[in-house]
CSV table of N, CA and C in Angstrom, one decimal:
chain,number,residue,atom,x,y,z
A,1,UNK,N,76.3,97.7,83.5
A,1,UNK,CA,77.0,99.0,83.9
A,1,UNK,C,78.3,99.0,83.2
A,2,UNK,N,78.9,100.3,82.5
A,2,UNK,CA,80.2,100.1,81.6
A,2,UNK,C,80.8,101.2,82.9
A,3,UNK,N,82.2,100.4,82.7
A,3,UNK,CA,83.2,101.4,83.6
A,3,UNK,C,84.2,102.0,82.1
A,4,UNK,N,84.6,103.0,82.8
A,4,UNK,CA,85.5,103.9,82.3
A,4,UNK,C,86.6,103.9,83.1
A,5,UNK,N,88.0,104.0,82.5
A,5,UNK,CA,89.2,104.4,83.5
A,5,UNK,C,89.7,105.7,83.0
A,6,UNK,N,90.3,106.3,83.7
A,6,UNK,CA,91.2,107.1,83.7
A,6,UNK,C,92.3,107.0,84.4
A,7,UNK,N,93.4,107.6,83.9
A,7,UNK,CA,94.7,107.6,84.4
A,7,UNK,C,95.2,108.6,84.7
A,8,UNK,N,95.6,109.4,86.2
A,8,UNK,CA,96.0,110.3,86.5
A,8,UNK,C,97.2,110.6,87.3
A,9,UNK,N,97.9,111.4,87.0
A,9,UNK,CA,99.4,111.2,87.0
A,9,UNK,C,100.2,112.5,88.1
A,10,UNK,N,100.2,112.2,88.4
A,10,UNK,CA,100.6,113.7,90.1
A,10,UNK,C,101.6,113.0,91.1
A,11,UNK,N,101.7,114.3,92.1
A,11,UNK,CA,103.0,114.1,92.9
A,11,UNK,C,102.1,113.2,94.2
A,12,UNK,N,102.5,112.1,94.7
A,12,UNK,CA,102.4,111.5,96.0
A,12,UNK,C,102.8,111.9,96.9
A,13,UNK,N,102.3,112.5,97.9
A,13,UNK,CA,103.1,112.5,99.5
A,13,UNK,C,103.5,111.5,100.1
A,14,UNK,N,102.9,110.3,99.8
A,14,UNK,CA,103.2,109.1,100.6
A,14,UNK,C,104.1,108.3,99.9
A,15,UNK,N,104.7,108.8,98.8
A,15,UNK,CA,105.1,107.9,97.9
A,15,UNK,C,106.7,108.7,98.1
A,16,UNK,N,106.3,109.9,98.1
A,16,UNK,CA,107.6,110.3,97.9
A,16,UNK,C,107.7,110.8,96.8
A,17,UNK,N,106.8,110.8,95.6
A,17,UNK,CA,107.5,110.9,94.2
A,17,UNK,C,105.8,110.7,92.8
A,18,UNK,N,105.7,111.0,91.9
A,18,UNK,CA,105.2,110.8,91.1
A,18,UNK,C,104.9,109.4,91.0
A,19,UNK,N,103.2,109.3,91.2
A,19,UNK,CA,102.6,108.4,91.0
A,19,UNK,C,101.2,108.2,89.8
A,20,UNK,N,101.4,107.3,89.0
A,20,UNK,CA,100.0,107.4,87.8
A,20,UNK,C,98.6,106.4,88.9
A,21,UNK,N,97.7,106.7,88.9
A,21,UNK,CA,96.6,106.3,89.3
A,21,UNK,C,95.6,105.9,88.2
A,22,UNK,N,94.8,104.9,88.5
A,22,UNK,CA,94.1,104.7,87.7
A,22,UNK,C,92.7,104.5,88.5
A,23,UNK,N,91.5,105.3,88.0
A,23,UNK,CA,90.2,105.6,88.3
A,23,UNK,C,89.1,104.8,87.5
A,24,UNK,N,88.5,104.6,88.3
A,24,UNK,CA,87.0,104.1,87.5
A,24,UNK,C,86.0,104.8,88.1
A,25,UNK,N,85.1,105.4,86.8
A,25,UNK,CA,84.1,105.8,86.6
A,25,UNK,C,82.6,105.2,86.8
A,26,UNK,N,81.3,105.3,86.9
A,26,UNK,CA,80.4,105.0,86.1
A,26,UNK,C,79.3,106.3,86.2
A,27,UNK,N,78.6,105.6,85.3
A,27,UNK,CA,77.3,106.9,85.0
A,27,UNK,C,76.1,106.1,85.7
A,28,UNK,N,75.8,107.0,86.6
A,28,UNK,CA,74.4,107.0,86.9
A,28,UNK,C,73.5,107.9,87.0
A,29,UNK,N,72.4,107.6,86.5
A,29,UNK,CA,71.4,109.1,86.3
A,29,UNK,C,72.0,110.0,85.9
A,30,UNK,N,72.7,109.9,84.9
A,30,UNK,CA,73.1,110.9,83.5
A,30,UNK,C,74.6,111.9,84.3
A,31,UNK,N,75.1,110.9,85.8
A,31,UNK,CA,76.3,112.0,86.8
A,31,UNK,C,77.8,110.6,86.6
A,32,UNK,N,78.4,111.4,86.2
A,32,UNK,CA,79.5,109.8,86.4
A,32,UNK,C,80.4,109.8,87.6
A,33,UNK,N,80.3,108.8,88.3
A,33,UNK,CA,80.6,108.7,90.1
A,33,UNK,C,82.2,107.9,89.6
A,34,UNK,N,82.7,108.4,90.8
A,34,UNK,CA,84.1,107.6,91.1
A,34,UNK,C,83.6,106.5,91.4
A,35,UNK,N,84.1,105.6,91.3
A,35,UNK,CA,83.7,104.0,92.2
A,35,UNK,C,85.1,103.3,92.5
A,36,UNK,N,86.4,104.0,92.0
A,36,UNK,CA,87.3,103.2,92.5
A,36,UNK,C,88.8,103.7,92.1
A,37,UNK,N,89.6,104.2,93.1
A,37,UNK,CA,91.2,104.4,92.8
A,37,UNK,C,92.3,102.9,93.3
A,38,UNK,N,93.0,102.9,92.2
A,38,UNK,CA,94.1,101.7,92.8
A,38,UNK,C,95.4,102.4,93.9
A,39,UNK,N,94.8,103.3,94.3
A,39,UNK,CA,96.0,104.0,95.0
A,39,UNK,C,95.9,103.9,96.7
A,40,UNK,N,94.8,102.9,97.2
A,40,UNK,CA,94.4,103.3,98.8
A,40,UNK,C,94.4,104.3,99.7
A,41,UNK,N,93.8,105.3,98.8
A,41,UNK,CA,93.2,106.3,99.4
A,41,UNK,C,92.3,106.9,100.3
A,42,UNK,N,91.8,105.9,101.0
A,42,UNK,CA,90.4,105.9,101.9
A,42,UNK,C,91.5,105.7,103.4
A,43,UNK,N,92.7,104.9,103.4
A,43,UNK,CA,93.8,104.9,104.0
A,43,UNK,C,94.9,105.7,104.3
A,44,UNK,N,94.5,106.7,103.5
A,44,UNK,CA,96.1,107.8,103.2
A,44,UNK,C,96.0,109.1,104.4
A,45,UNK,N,97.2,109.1,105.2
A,45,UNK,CA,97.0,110.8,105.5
A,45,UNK,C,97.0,111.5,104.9
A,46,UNK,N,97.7,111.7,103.4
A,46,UNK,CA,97.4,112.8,102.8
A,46,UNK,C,96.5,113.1,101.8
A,47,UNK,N,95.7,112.4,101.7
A,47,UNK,CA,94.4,112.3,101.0
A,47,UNK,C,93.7,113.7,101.1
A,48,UNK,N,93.3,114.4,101.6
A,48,UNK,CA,93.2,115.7,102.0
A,48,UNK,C,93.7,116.8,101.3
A,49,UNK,N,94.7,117.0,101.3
A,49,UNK,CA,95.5,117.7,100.7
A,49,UNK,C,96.1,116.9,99.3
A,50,UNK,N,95.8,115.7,98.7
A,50,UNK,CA,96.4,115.2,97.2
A,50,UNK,C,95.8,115.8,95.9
A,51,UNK,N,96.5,116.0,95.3
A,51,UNK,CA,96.4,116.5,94.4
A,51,UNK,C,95.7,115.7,93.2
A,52,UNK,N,96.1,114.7,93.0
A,52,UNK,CA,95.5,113.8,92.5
A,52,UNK,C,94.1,113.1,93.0
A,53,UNK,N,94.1,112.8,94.0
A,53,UNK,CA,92.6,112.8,94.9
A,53,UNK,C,91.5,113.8,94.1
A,54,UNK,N,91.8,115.1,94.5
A,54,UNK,CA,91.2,115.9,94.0
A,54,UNK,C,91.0,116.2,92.4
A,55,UNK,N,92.1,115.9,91.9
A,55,UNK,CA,91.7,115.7,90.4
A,55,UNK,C,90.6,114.7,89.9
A,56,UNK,N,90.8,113.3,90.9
A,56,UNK,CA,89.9,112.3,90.5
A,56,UNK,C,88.9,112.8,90.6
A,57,UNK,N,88.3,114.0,92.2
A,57,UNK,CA,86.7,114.0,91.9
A,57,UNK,C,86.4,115.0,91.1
A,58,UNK,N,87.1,116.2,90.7
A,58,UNK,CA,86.9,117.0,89.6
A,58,UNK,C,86.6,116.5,88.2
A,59,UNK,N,87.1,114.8,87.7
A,59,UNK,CA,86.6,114.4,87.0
A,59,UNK,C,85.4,114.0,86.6
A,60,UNK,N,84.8,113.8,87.8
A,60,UNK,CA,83.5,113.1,88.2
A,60,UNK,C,82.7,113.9,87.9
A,61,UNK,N,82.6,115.7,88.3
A,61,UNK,CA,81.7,116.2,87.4
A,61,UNK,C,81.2,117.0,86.1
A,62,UNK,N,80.0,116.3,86.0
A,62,UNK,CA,79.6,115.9,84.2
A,62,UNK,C,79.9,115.1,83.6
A,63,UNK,N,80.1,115.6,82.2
A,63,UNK,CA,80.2,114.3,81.5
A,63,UNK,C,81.6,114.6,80.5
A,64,UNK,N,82.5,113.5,80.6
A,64,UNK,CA,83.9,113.3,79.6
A,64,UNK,C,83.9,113.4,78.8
């Protein structure tokens, strides 16, 4: 299974300030899934409303 990263770069609420994230990808059955942010997001109150969050899964559909 090959991973892909991406690096995405937006405003943090919990940070206070501009934070780069880094995402991994993979392809399955021709869809490429998130499988992982370094940012503890599954933890965050503002996950919801992040901007980056949401970029991550907008990446996920199709193909790069």
């Amino acid at each position: 299974m090959e991973i892909e990263e991406e690096f995405i770069s937006g405003f943090c609420r919990t940070c206070n300030g501009t934070q780069t994230v880094c995402c991994e990808y993979t392809q399955e059955e021709g869809t490429r899934v998130l499988k992982f942010m370094d940012c503890a997001h599954e933890s965050c109150i503002h996950h919801g409303a992040c901007q980056i969050y949401k970029e991550a899964h907008r990446m996920e559909m199709g193909s790069m």
